[in-house]
Coordinates of C-alpha atoms in Angstrom, one line a residue:
M1 CA -23.8 -13.3 15.9
S2 CA -26.8 -13.5 13.9
S3 CA -28.5 -11.1 11.6
S4 CA -31.8 -12.3 14.0
L5 CA -30.5 -10.6 17.1
H6 CA -28.9 -7.7 15.2
A7 CA -32.5 -7.1 14.0
K8 CA -33.8 -7.0 17.8
S9 CA -31.3 -4.6 18.7
L10 CA -31.8 -2.7 22.2
T11 CA -29.9 0.1 21.7
L12 CA -30.2 4.0 21.0
L13 CA -27.9 6.0 18.6
A14 CA -26.3 8.5 20.6
A15 CA -26.7 11.3 18.4
A16 CA -28.6 14.7 17.9
S17 CA -32.6 13.4 17.4
L18 CA -34.4 16.5 17.0
A19 CA -38.6 15.7 17.1
L20 CA -39.4 18.8 14.5
A21 CA -42.0 19.8 13.4
I22 CA -40.8 22.0 10.3
V23 CA -42.5 25.2 9.3
A24 CA -44.8 24.9 5.4
A25 CA -43.5 27.4 3.3
G26 CA -46.2 30.5 3.1
C27 CA -48.5 30.5 0.0
G28 CA -48.1 34.7 -0.9
E29 CA -45.8 36.0 -2.4
E30 CA -43.0 38.3 -1.2
P31 CA -40.6 40.6 -1.8
P32 CA -37.7 39.5 -3.3
I33 CA -34.8 38.9 -1.0
T34 CA -31.7 41.3 -0.9
E35 CA -27.9 39.8 0.2
E36 CA -27.6 42.7 3.2
Q37 CA -31.1 41.7 3.6
D38 CA -29.7 38.3 4.3
I39 CA -27.2 39.1 6.5
A40 CA -29.1 41.5 9.3
E41 CA -31.9 38.8 9.9
T42 CA -29.3 36.1 10.3
K43 CA -27.5 37.3 13.8
E44 CA -30.1 34.8 16.1
L45 CA -30.4 32.5 13.4
F46 CA -26.2 31.7 13.4
G47 CA -23.4 31.0 16.1
D48 CA -20.0 31.6 15.7
D49 CA -18.9 27.6 14.2
R50 CA -18.7 26.2 11.3
V51 CA -22.4 26.1 10.0
A52 CA -22.0 29.9 9.9
D53 CA -18.7 30.0 7.9
V54 CA -20.2 28.3 5.4
L55 CA -24.1 29.7 5.1
K56 CA -23.6 33.2 7.1
K57 CA -23.0 35.3 4.0
D58 CA -24.6 33.0 1.5
L59 CA -28.2 31.8 2.4
K60 CA -28.6 30.5 -1.1
K61 CA -26.5 27.7 -0.2
V62 CA -28.6 26.2 2.7
P63 CA -28.7 22.6 2.0
R64 CA -31.8 20.6 0.8
S65 CA -30.4 17.3 1.5
W66 CA -27.9 15.2 3.3
A67 CA -25.7 14.2 -0.1
E68 CA -25.4 18.6 -0.4
F69 CA -24.9 18.6 2.9
E70 CA -21.9 16.4 2.9
T71 CA -20.5 17.9 -0.5
L72 CA -20.7 21.6 1.3
F73 CA -19.2 20.6 4.4
G74 CA -16.7 18.2 3.4
V75 CA -17.5 15.7 5.7
G76 CA -19.3 11.8 5.6
R77 CA -18.0 10.6 2.1
A78 CA -17.1 14.0 1.2
C79 CA -14.5 14.0 4.0
K80 CA -11.0 13.9 2.4
R81 CA -9.5 11.4 5.0
T82 CA -8.8 8.4 3.1
D83 CA -8.9 5.8 6.0
S84 CA -12.2 6.8 7.1
K85 CA -14.6 9.4 6.2
E86 CA -15.9 9.3 10.1
I87 CA -19.0 7.6 9.5
Y88 CA -20.1 5.6 12.7
V89 CA -22.9 3.2 12.5
V90 CA -26.0 1.6 15.0
E91 CA -27.7 -1.3 13.5
E92 CA -30.5 -1.5 14.7
S93 CA -34.6 -2.3 14.9
S94 CA -36.1 0.8 16.1
T95 CA -36.9 4.5 14.9
R96 CA -37.0 7.8 15.8
A97 CA -38.2 9.0 12.2
T98 CA -41.5 10.6 14.3
G99 CA -39.8 12.0 17.2
H100 CA -40.4 8.6 19.3
Q101 CA -38.3 5.5 19.6
E102 CA -40.6 2.7 18.1
Q103 CA -39.9 -0.8 18.3
T104 CA -40.4 -2.4 14.1
D105 CA -39.2 -5.7 12.6
T106 CA -36.9 -4.4 10.0
L107 CA -33.1 -3.1 9.9
L108 CA -32.9 0.8 10.7
P109 CA -29.0 1.9 10.6
R110 CA -28.4 5.2 12.0
A111 CA -24.9 6.7 11.9
V112 CA -23.5 9.6 13.7
V113 CA -21.2 11.8 11.0
T114 CA -18.8 13.8 12.8
G115 CA -16.8 16.9 11.2
C116 CA -13.7 15.2 9.5
N117 CA -10.4 15.5 11.3
T118 CA -7.8 15.9 8.3
G119 CA -5.0 17.2 11.2
E120 CA -5.5 20.1 10.1
M121 CA -7.0 23.4 11.8
N122 CA -6.8 21.5 14.9
P123 CA -5.9 24.5 18.2
P124 CA -2.9 23.3 20.2
G125 CA -3.9 20.4 22.5
E126 CA -6.8 19.5 20.8
P127 CA -6.0 17.3 17.9
L128 CA -9.7 15.7 18.2
Y129 CA -11.6 19.0 17.5
Q130 CA -12.0 18.6 13.9
S131 CA -14.0 16.0 14.5
Y132 CA -16.1 17.2 17.7
S133 CA -16.7 20.8 16.2
L134 CA -19.4 19.4 13.7
M135 CA -21.5 16.5 14.2
A136 CA -24.6 15.2 12.8
A137 CA -27.2 12.6 12.6
L138 CA -29.3 10.1 10.1
F139 CA -31.9 7.9 11.3
S140 CA -33.9 5.5 9.3
S141 CA -37.7 5.1 9.0
P142 CA -40.0 2.1 8.1
D143 CA -42.1 4.8 6.0
V144 CA -39.4 6.2 3.3
P145 CA -40.4 5.6 -0.6
G146 CA -36.7 3.1 -0.4
A147 CA -37.7 1.0 2.8
A148 CA -39.1 -1.3 1.3
S149 CA -36.4 -2.4 -1.6
G150 CA -33.8 -1.9 1.6
D151 CA -32.7 1.9 1.5
P152 CA -34.5 3.2 5.1
M153 CA -32.5 6.0 6.1
V154 CA -33.8 9.9 5.9
F155 CA -31.7 12.2 3.7
D156 CA -33.8 15.3 3.4
R157 CA -33.4 16.1 7.1
V158 CA -30.0 17.0 8.0
E159 CA -29.5 17.5 11.8
V160 CA -26.5 18.9 13.0
M161 CA -24.6 20.1 16.4
A162 CA -22.3 22.6 15.9
L163 CA -19.3 23.2 18.1
D164 CA -19.4 27.6 19.6
R165 CA -15.9 29.1 19.3
K166 CA -17.2 31.7 21.3
T167 CA -19.2 30.2 24.1
G168 CA -17.7 26.6 24.0
L169 CA -21.8 25.5 23.8
Y170 CA -22.9 23.2 21.0
N171 CA -25.4 25.0 18.2
F172 CA -28.6 23.1 17.2
Y173 CA -29.0 23.2 13.3
V174 CA -31.9 21.5 11.3
M175 CA -31.5 21.7 7.4
T176 CA -34.7 20.5 5.4
P177 CA -36.3 21.1 1.6
S178 CA -38.4 24.2 1.1
A179 CA -41.5 23.9 -0.8
Y180 CA -39.8 25.5 -3.9
P181 CA -37.6 22.8 -5.5
D182 CA -35.6 25.8 -6.9
K183 CA -34.9 27.2 -3.6
P184 CA -32.0 26.5 -0.7
G185 CA -33.3 24.5 2.1
I186 CA -35.2 26.0 5.4
L187 CA -32.3 26.4 8.1
Q188 CA -33.4 26.3 11.6
R189 CA -31.3 27.1 14.7
I190 CA -33.1 25.4 17.6
Q191 CA -31.7 27.2 21.4
L192 CA -32.3 26.7 25.2
R193 CA -32.2 30.2 26.7
P194 CA -31.2 31.2 30.4
D195 CA -35.2 30.7 31.2
D196 CA -35.1 27.7 30.2
S197 CA -37.7 28.2 27.3
V198 CA -36.7 26.7 23.9
Y199 CA -36.9 29.4 20.8
V200 CA -36.7 28.0 17.5
Y201 CA -35.3 30.0 14.8
T202 CA -36.3 29.5 10.7
K203 CA -35.4 31.0 7.4
D204 CA -37.0 30.1 5.0
P205 CA -36.2 30.7 1.1
S206 CA -39.9 32.5 0.5
K207 CA -39.6 34.2 3.2
S208 CA -37.8 37.8 3.9
K209 CA -37.2 37.6 7.6
V210 CA -35.9 35.3 9.8
S211 CA -39.2 33.9 12.1
K212 CA -38.0 33.6 16.1
K213 CA -41.2 31.5 17.8
K214 CA -40.9 30.2 21.5
S215 CA -41.5 26.1 20.9
S216 CA -44.3 24.7 23.1
D217 CA -42.2 21.4 22.7
R218 CA -38.6 20.9 24.2
L219 CA -37.1 19.5 20.9
C220 CA -34.0 18.3 20.9
N221 CA -34.0 19.5 24.0
N222 CA -35.6 16.5 25.0
C223 CA -33.1 13.9 24.5
H224 CA -29.9 16.4 24.9
V225 CA -30.6 17.3 28.1
N226 CA -28.0 19.6 29.1
M227 CA -27.8 20.7 25.6
G228 CA -24.0 19.2 25.0
P229 CA -23.1 15.7 22.9
L230 CA -24.9 12.3 23.6
M231 CA -23.8 8.9 22.9
N232 CA -25.5 5.9 25.4
E233 CA -23.1 3.6 24.9
M234 CA -20.2 5.4 25.3
H235 CA -17.8 2.2 26.4
E236 CA -16.6 -0.8 25.1
P237 CA -18.7 -3.0 24.6
W238 CA -20.7 -0.3 22.5
T239 CA -23.4 -2.2 22.4
N240 CA -25.0 -2.2 18.6
W241 CA -22.2 0.0 17.5
I242 CA -20.1 -1.6 14.4
S243 CA -16.7 -1.8 16.7
T244 CA -13.7 -4.2 16.9
H245 CA -16.5 -6.3 18.9
K246 CA -19.2 -6.3 16.0
T247 CA -19.3 -5.9 12.6
L248 CA -22.2 -5.8 10.2
P249 CA -24.9 -8.2 10.4
D250 CA -25.8 -10.9 7.6
A251 CA -29.2 -8.6 6.4
A252 CA -26.6 -5.7 6.0
S253 CA -25.8 -7.4 2.1
E254 CA -29.5 -6.2 1.2
L255 CA -29.0 -2.8 2.0
T256 CA -29.4 -0.7 -1.1
G257 CA -29.0 2.7 -2.4
E258 CA -27.7 5.5 -0.6
T259 CA -28.6 3.3 3.2
R260 CA -25.7 1.1 1.9
S261 CA -22.9 4.0 0.7
I262 CA -23.4 5.2 4.2
V263 CA -23.4 2.3 6.5
E264 CA -20.2 0.3 4.8
E265 CA -18.4 3.3 5.3
A266 CA -18.6 2.0 8.7
V267 CA -16.5 -1.0 7.5
S268 CA -17.2 -2.2 4.0
I269 CA -19.9 -4.4 3.1
D270 CA -18.3 -6.4 0.1
G271 CA -14.4 -5.4 0.9
A272 CA -14.0 -3.1 -2.1
H273 CA -12.0 -1.0 0.4
S274 CA -10.5 -0.8 3.9
R275 CA -12.1 2.7 6.0
L276 CA -12.6 1.9 9.0
S277 CA -14.7 4.1 11.3
L278 CA -15.6 2.3 14.7
A279 CA -17.0 3.0 17.8
N280 CA -13.5 2.7 19.5
D281 CA -13.0 5.9 17.7
L282 CA -15.9 7.4 18.6
E283 CA -15.4 7.3 21.9
K284 CA -12.4 9.4 21.8
T285 CA -14.1 12.1 19.9
M286 CA -17.4 12.0 22.2
M287 CA -14.9 11.9 25.7
A288 CA -13.5 15.0 24.1
A289 CA -16.4 16.4 23.0
I290 CA -17.8 16.7 26.3
R291 CA -14.8 17.9 28.1
V292 CA -14.3 20.8 26.5
W293 CA -18.2 21.5 26.3
N294 CA -18.0 21.1 29.9
E295 CA -14.8 22.8 30.4
G296 CA -14.9 25.3 27.5
Q297 CA -11.5 25.5 25.5
A298 CA -7.9 26.9 27.3
S299 CA -7.8 29.1 24.8
V300 CA -10.9 30.6 25.4
P301 CA -11.2 32.1 28.6
G302 CA -14.9 31.4 30.0
S303 CA -16.4 29.3 27.4
G304 CA -18.1 25.9 28.5
F305 CA -21.2 25.1 30.1
V306 CA -20.3 25.4 33.4
Q307 CA -19.1 28.7 33.3
A308 CA -22.0 29.6 31.1
T309 CA -24.6 28.3 33.9
I310 CA -22.8 29.8 36.5
D311 CA -23.0 33.3 34.8
G312 CA -26.8 32.8 34.2
D313 CA -26.4 32.0 30.7
Q314 CA -27.8 28.8 30.9
P315 CA -30.6 27.6 32.7
G316 CA -30.3 26.1 36.1
G317 CA -27.5 28.1 38.2
V318 CA -25.2 26.5 40.1
A319 CA -28.0 24.5 42.2
G320 CA -28.8 22.8 38.9
L321 CA -24.8 21.9 38.3
L322 CA -25.0 20.2 41.8
D323 CA -27.8 17.8 40.8
S324 CA -24.7 16.1 38.7
L325 CA -23.1 15.5 42.2
F326 CA -26.1 14.5 44.2
C327 CA -28.6 12.6 41.7
Q328 CA -27.7 12.6 37.8
T329 CA -28.9 14.5 35.0
E330 CA -28.1 12.0 31.8
L331 CA -27.7 8.2 31.6
Q332 CA -25.4 6.0 30.0
Y333 CA -25.9 2.2 29.4
A334 CA -23.2 -0.4 30.5
S335 CA -23.6 -4.2 28.8
S336 CA -21.1 -7.1 30.0
F337 CA -18.8 -8.4 27.7
G338 CA -15.9 -10.1 29.1
T339 CA -16.4 -8.3 32.2
V340 CA -19.6 -7.1 34.3
P341 CA -19.8 -3.6 34.7
L342 CA -18.6 -2.5 38.1
E343 CA -21.2 0.1 38.8
L344 CA -23.4 -3.4 39.9
F345 CA -22.0 -3.4 42.7
V346 CA -20.6 -0.3 43.4
D347 CA -20.2 3.3 43.1
P348 CA -17.1 4.1 41.1
G349 CA -16.7 7.6 42.0
A350 CA -17.4 6.3 46.2
V351 CA -14.0 4.4 45.8
A352 CA -11.9 6.5 43.6
G353 CA -8.4 5.3 43.5
G354 CA -9.1 1.6 45.1
Q355 CA -8.3 -0.2 42.0
L356 CA -11.3 -2.3 42.1
Q357 CA -11.4 -4.3 38.9
P358 CA -15.3 -5.1 37.7
P359 CA -15.4 -9.3 38.1
S360 CA -15.5 -11.9 34.7
S361 CA -19.1 -12.5 33.6
Y362 CA -20.4 -15.7 34.0
S363 CA -20.1 -17.5 31.0
T364 CA -23.7 -19.2 30.0
D365 CA -25.6 -16.2 31.3
V366 CA -24.1 -12.8 30.5
F367 CA -25.5 -9.6 32.1
P368 CA -26.5 -6.6 32.4
I369 CA -27.3 -5.3 29.0
L370 CA -27.8 -1.5 28.8
M371 CA -27.8 -1.5 32.7
P372 CA -28.1 2.7 33.0
V373 CA -25.1 4.0 34.9
R374 CA -23.7 7.4 35.5
A375 CA -22.9 9.1 32.0
D376 CA -19.7 10.6 31.0
M377 CA -21.6 13.9 31.3
D378 CA -22.3 14.2 34.7
E379 CA -18.9 13.2 35.9
R380 CA -17.1 16.0 33.5
I381 CA -19.3 18.1 34.8
E382 CA -18.3 17.3 38.2
T383 CA -14.6 17.6 37.5
A384 CA -15.5 21.1 35.8
L385 CA -16.6 22.0 39.0
I386 CA -13.6 21.6 41.4
K387 CA -11.6 23.2 38.4
K388 CA -13.5 25.8 38.7
K389 CA -13.2 25.8 42.7
V390 CA -16.9 25.9 42.8
V391 CA -16.8 22.2 45.2
S392 CA -13.3 20.5 46.4
Q393 CA -12.6 16.8 45.4
R394 CA -12.8 15.8 49.5
T395 CA -16.3 17.3 48.8
T396 CA -17.5 15.6 46.2
I397 CA -16.3 12.3 47.8
A398 CA -18.0 12.8 50.5
I399 CA -21.3 13.5 48.6
R400 CA -20.0 9.4 46.3
L401 CA -20.0 8.6 50.0
I402 CA -22.9 9.0 51.2
D403 CA -24.4 5.8 49.3
D404 CA -21.2 3.8 47.7
R405 CA -23.5 1.2 46.3
N406 CA -25.5 3.1 43.2
D407 CA -24.0 5.2 41.5
V408 CA -27.2 6.6 39.9
F409 CA -31.4 6.2 41.4
S410 CA -29.8 7.0 45.3
S411 CA -32.9 8.1 46.7
V412 CA -30.8 8.7 50.2
R413 CA -28.2 11.4 48.4
C414 CA -30.9 12.8 45.8
N415 CA -33.3 13.6 48.4
L416 CA -30.2 15.7 50.3
L417 CA -30.3 17.9 47.3
S418 CA -32.9 20.6 48.2
A419 CA -31.4 20.1 51.6
A420 CA -28.0 21.1 50.6
T421 CA -28.8 24.2 48.6
S422 CA -30.8 25.9 50.9
G423 CA -29.5 29.1 51.6
M424 CA -26.6 28.0 49.6
P425 CA -24.8 31.9 48.9
S426 CA -24.7 33.4 45.2
D427 CA -20.6 33.5 45.4
A428 CA -19.4 31.0 43.4
T429 CA -16.9 30.1 45.4
K430 CA -18.3 29.8 48.7
V431 CA -20.5 27.0 47.5
D432 CA -18.1 24.6 49.1
A433 CA -17.6 25.7 52.2
H434 CA -21.9 25.8 52.3
L435 CA -21.6 22.1 51.2
R436 CA -19.1 20.9 54.1
T437 CA -20.6 22.9 56.8
F438 CA -24.3 21.0 55.3
L439 CA -22.8 17.7 55.5
R440 CA -20.5 17.8 58.5
G441 CA -23.6 18.7 60.7
Q442 CA -25.5 15.2 59.2
V443 CA -22.4 12.9 59.3
D444 CA -23.7 10.3 61.6
A445 CA -26.6 10.1 60.1
L446 CA -25.8 10.2 56.4
Y447 CA -22.6 7.4 56.9
Q448 CA -22.9 3.9 58.3
E449 CA -20.3 3.7 61.7
G450 CA -17.4 2.0 60.7
P451 CA -14.7 3.0 58.2
R452 CA -17.2 5.1 56.1
R453 CA -18.3 7.2 58.3
E454 CA -14.5 7.8 59.5
Y455 CA -13.5 8.5 55.6
A456 CA -16.5 11.0 55.2
R457 CA -15.7 12.6 58.6
A458 CA -12.1 13.0 57.9
L459 CA -12.9 14.3 54.1
L460 CA -15.3 17.7 55.7
D461 CA -12.7 17.9 58.5
D462 CA -10.5 20.8 56.8
A463 CA -7.9 20.4 59.9
V464 CA -7.0 16.7 58.5
T465 CA -4.8 16.9 55.9
D466 CA -3.6 13.1 55.7
M467 CA -6.8 11.1 53.6
K468 CA -4.4 7.8 53.1
P469 CA -5.6 5.9 56.3
Y470 CA -8.9 7.0 56.3
R471 CA -9.3 6.3 52.5
L472 CA -7.3 2.5 53.1
A473 CA -9.5 1.6 55.8
Y474 CA -12.4 2.8 53.8
L475 CA -11.1 0.9 50.5
N476 CA -10.4 -2.4 52.3
V477 CA -13.9 -2.9 53.8
A478 CA -15.3 -2.3 50.6
T479 CA -12.9 -4.5 49.0
I480 CA -14.4 -7.1 50.8
A481 CA -17.8 -6.4 50.4
L482 CA -17.0 -6.4 46.3
A483 CA -15.9 -9.7 46.4
R484 CA -19.0 -11.0 48.7
D485 CA -21.0 -9.4 46.0
V486 CA -19.4 -10.6 43.0
E487 CA -19.9 -14.0 44.5
K488 CA -23.4 -13.8 43.7
L489 CA -22.8 -14.7 39.9
Q490 CA -21.8 -18.3 40.6
S491 CA -24.9 -19.0 41.6
L492 CA -28.7 -18.8 40.5
E493 CA -30.4 -17.4 43.1
G494 CA -27.3 -14.9 43.7
R495 CA -28.1 -13.9 39.0
A496 CA -31.6 -13.9 40.4
E497 CA -30.7 -11.3 42.7
L498 CA -28.1 -8.8 40.5
K499 CA -30.4 -9.0 37.2
A500 CA -33.0 -7.4 39.9
R501 CA -31.0 -4.7 41.0
S502 CA -30.4 -3.9 37.5
Q503 CA -34.0 -3.9 36.6
L504 CA -34.4 -1.5 39.2
R505 CA -32.1 0.7 37.6
K506 CA -33.7 0.2 34.3
D507 CA -37.6 0.9 36.0
A508 CA -36.2 4.0 37.2
A509 CA -34.8 5.1 34.4
K510 CA -38.1 5.1 32.5
Q511 CA -39.3 6.8 35.2
M512 CA -36.8 9.6 34.9
F513 CA -37.9 10.3 31.0
A514 CA -41.6 9.4 31.6
R515 CA -42.1 11.0 28.2
E516 CA -42.6 9.8 24.1
A517 CA -39.7 11.7 23.1
N518 CA -36.5 11.0 25.6
P519 CA -33.1 9.7 25.1
M520 CA -33.0 6.2 25.8
P521 CA -32.4 2.7 24.0
L522 CA -35.2 0.7 23.9
L523 CA -34.8 -0.9 27.5
H524 CA -35.8 -5.1 27.5
D525 CA -36.3 -6.9 31.1
E526 CA -33.0 -7.8 32.2
D527 CA -35.0 -11.9 31.8
Q528 CA -36.3 -11.0 28.8
V529 CA -32.7 -9.9 26.9
E530 CA -32.4 -11.8 23.9
K531 CA -28.2 -13.5 24.8

């Protein structure tokens, strides 16, 4: 793959991109800060996490730079692992230094750095905990002083997500230099409240107290829609991430300084070491993070995002969680490599158990590239709701069957959400019965006559215990329909139709996130994507 192609990369880093306006230090002198004041004023500044472990009792340690953060927290280049420093890199030519995605003509690498998993301190059954319990983001800007000479990464702002041991939610922090070089850095925590407002807690070393301010901007919530982990290109081929499918471009040899030092931890630029940090491994970490964040830690009853939302400690309530079943709250982006994403043809959630396989890509016309698909986040919210018995698996399949061709952007399925949740009981244990009653009353209107309707009817009938004959009859029809659709890959006209299908999803994604600060990668039109 050519360096020019890498310089026109299409992806967005899956990391905690926080568009923050750091509060400037005040002009007047303040009384000296005592240790007692520090501790008393930090109750809202910290959660129960790895950031608090290091900083809560000594705010004089707040890092002023990425290098100080690495050393203090033992991550990145200071990680004790010898096989990987857990620095995962995306090579692209766009920047979010201003908080907004902007295309450039310069190679601007980004990185996600996870928490250095040496195998110690992991709870039982969670072998990746030390990696996902602390994650940080690095990005590049063409405007930093070293950019022109090959050192474009921004190292004076540290953006961190830390998993809270008690709540099971991620706490978002930002660390930046203060206006005084002899003082520690400024620490900020960005918090989403139950009323859906965003608050910023700031500890400036030149001030005696922690400030609290309601933000008029969504800040990190602009991209982290649910305030959880985010990786746009979660699965193979991990478009533009350094992985087993993609090494560093030739242009990486022109990187210098600290940027080069960071980037070559994904894979050595000059062969000087054998350490690897590949997206293949980051995928495993992110999947574990999303699972634990949604479902909570087994050792901490009542933890996790889904339970917190049910309890009213996160905005949206149960009705908001059902958005993940009927509509979508986040997106991921799938690309063809050896095979075409199955989502281009059918909703994998509707045909679950059918063992339908993605077809091979057309050799001389590989598409789609970065097609929006259902996010692991929404799938995990669904799974957590099933495990907590808020909804049953039979109900969720019936919901997906409403539109078995579209895993996302289904107007017929999404338009039902308001009516389906109208009059819904506040008791979460009665939600499933409410939804099933609603859907049973509309079977003939929602499902096309034939095996799909009969399968849905059986799923929604509590008296039916054997789903197998209904499922097999439906899957047989779905398999035939898939084969017919896949044939379109073999003709120019058919490929044009499929590309238009992917393009409609990209247009819908842009409408979904029609704001300057958003989590999308740069989505090029299918007929303009450079192969």
